[in-house]
Coordinates of C-alpha atoms in Angstrom, one line a residue:
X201 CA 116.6 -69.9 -115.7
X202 CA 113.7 -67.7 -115.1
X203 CA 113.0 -65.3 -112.5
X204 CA 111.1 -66.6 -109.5
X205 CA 108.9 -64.0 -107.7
X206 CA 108.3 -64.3 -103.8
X207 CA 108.2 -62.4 -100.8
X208 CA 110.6 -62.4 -98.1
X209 CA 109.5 -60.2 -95.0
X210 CA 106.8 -57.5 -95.9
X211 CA 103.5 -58.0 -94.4
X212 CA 100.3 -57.8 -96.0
X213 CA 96.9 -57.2 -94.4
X214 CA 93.5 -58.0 -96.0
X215 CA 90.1 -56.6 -95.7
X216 CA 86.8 -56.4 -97.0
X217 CA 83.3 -56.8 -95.9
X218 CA 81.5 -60.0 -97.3
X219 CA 77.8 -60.8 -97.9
X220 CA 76.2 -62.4 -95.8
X221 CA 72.5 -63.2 -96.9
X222 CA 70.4 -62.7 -93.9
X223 CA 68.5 -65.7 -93.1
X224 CA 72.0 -67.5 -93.0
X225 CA 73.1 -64.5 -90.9
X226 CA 70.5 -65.1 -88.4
X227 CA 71.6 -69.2 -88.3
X228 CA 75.1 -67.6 -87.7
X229 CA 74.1 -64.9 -85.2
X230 CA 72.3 -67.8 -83.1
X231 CA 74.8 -70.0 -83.6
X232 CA 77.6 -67.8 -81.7
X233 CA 75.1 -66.9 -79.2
X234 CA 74.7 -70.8 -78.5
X235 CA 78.4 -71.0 -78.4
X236 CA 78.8 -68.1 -75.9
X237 CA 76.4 -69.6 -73.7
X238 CA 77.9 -73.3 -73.6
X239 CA 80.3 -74.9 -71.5
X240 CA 83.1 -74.0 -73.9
X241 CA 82.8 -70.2 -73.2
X242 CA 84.4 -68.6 -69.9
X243 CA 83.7 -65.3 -68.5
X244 CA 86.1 -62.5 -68.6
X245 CA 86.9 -58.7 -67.2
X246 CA 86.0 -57.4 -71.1
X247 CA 83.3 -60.6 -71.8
X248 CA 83.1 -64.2 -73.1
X249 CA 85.6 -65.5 -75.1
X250 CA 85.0 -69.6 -76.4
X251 CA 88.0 -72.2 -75.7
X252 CA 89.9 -72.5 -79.0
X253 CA 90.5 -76.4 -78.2
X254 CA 86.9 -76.8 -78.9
X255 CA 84.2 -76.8 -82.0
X256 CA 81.7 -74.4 -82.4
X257 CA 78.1 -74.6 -83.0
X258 CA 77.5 -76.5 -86.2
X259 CA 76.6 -73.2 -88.0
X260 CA 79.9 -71.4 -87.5
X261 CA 81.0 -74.6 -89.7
X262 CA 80.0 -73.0 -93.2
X263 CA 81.0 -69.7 -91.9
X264 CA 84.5 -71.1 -91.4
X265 CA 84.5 -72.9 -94.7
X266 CA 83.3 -69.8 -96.4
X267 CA 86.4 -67.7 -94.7
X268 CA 88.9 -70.6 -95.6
X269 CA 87.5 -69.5 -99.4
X270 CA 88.1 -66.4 -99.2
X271 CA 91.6 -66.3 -97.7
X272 CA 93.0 -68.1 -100.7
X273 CA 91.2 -66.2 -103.1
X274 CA 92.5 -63.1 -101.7
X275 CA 95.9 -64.2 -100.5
X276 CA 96.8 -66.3 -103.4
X277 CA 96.7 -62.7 -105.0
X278 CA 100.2 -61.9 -104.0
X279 CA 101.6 -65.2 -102.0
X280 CA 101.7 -68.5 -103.7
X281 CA 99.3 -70.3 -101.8
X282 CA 99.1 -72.9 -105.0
X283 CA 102.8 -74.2 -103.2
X284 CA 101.3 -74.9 -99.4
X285 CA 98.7 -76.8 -97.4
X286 CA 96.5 -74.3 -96.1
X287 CA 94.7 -75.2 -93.3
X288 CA 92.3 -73.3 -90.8
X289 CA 92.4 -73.5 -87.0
X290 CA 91.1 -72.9 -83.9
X291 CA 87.9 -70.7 -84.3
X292 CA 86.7 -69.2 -81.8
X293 CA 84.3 -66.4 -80.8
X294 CA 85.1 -63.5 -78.5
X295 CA 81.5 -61.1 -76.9
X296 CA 83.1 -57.7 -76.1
X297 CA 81.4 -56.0 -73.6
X298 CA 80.5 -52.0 -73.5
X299 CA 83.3 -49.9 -72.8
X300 CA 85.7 -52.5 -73.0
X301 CA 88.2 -53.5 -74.9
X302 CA 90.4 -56.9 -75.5
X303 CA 94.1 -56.1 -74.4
X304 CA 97.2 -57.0 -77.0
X305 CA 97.0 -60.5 -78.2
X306 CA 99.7 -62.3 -80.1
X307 CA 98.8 -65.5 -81.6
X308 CA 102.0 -68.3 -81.9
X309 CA 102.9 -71.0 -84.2
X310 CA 100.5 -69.5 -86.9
X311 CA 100.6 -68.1 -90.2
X312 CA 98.0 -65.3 -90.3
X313 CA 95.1 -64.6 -88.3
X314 CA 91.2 -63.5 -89.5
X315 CA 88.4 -61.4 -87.7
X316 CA 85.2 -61.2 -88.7
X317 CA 82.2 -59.5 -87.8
X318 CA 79.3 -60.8 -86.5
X319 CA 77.4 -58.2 -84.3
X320 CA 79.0 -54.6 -83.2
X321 CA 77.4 -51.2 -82.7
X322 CA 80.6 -48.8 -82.2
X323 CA 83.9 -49.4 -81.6
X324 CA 85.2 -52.4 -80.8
X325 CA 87.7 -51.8 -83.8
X326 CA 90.7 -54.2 -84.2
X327 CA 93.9 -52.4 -83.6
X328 CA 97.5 -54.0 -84.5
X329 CA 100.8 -52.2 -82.5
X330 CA 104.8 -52.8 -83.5
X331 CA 106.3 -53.7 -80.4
X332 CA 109.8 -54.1 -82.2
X333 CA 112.4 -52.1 -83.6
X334 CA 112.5 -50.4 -87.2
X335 CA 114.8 -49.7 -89.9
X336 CA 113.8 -46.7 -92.3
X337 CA 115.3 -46.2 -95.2
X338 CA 115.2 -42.9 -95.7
X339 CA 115.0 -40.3 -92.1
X340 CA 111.8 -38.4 -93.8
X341 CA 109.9 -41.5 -94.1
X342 CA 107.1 -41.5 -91.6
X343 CA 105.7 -44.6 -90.0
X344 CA 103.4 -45.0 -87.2
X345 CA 104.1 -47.9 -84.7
X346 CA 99.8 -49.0 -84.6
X347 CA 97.6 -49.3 -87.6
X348 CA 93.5 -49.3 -86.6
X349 CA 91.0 -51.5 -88.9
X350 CA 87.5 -49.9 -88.2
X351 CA 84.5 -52.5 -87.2
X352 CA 81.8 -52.8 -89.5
X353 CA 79.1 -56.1 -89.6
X354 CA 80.7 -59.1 -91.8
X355 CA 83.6 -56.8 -92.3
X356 CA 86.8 -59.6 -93.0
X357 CA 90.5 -59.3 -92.0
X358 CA 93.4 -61.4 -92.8
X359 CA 96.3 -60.2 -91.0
X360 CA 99.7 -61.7 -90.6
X361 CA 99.7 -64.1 -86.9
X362 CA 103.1 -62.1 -85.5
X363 CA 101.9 -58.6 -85.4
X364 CA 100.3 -57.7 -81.7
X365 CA 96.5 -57.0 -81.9
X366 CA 93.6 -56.1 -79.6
X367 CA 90.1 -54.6 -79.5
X368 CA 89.1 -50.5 -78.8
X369 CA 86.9 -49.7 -76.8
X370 CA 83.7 -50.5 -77.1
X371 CA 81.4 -47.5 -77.6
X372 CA 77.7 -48.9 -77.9
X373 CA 75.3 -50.2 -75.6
X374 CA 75.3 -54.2 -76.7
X375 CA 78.2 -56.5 -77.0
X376 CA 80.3 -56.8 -80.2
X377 CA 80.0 -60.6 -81.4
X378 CA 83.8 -61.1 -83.2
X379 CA 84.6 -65.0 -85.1
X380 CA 88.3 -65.3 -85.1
X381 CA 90.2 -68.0 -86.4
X382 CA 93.8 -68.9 -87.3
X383 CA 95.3 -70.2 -90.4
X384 CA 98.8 -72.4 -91.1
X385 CA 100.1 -73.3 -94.3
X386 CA 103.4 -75.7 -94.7
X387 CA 104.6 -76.0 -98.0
X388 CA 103.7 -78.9 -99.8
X389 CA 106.1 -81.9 -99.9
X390 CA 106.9 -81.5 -103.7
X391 CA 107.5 -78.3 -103.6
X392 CA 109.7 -78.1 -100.5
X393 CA 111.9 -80.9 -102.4
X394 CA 112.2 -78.6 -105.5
X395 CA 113.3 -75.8 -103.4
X396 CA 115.7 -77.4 -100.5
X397 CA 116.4 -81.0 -102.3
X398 CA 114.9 -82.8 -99.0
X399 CA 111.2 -83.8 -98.2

């Protein structure tokens, strides 16, 4: 019987910066501001962040498809995403004011997470702490407990949904403009009856 390769509990983070052509870019950047200005967006000590229950602006649409693209041509890399469902949820936009920044978040009942983007100036960088305990395997082995991803425009991250994350400061004189979104993916029925012998 051959060797089947998986992963069991290491935890992989993506990132790159996409292009973005600019006339869709502008569609985009006015759709988030229409967003952040509707009845779905609520005011908050660091800014406005948009209810997760409801849609965006039509042009955050392709912007979501275009993500869901790139998360399985990235991920599929190392996890077998071929096996699972992969489905994208609850996008949403958060505006982070100057010097402010968006306190620990943990998102539940997810898979991994994604950050994107739209608008920054300085800071406002996405920040991910270790809240639990760790096991070294050697004493000399250094590890820090926080990991920081710096913000760049259309910059992407995938990150997996039970790590702790937040926002730094931010450093410039205009809000940061971030499209966040969630992503679950259940194994596929046939697949889950070759491994377990039940549907």
């Amino acid at each position: 019987m051959p060797f089947r390769v998986s992963t069991l509990f290491p935890d992989y983070i993506f990132e790159g910066k996409i292009e973005i052509p600019p006339e869709i870019d502008s569609a985009i950047i006015g759709g988030a501001n229409k967003s952040l200005n509707s009845a779905i967006a609520m005011e908050t000590n660091y800014g406005v962040i948009t209810n997760k229950e409801y849609p965006l602006d039509s042009q955050l649409k392709k912007l979501q498809m275009l993500i869901g693209d790139y998360f399985y041509k990235e991920v599929n890399k190392v996890l077998p995403l071929h096996e699972r469902n992969l489905s994208v949820l609850n996008p949403y936009l958060i505006s982070l004011k100057p010097e402010h920044i968006f306190p620990v978040n943990l998102d539940k009942e997810r898979w991994y997470n994604c950050a994107i983007w739209l608008q920054h100036t300085k800071g406002g960088n996405l920040y991910f702490e270790n809240f639990g305990t760790k096991l070294f395997s050697s004493p000399n082995l250094l590890q820090g407990d926080n990991h920081v991803v710096k913000a760049r425009k259309h910059k992407l991250v995938f990150w997996p949904s039970h790590i702790p994350w937040g926002l730094t400061v931010n450093q410039g004189r205009a809000d940061h403009i971030l499209f966040l979104s969630s992503f679950i993916a259940p194994m596929k029925p046939e697949y889950r009856k070759k491994i377990t012998g039940k549907v």
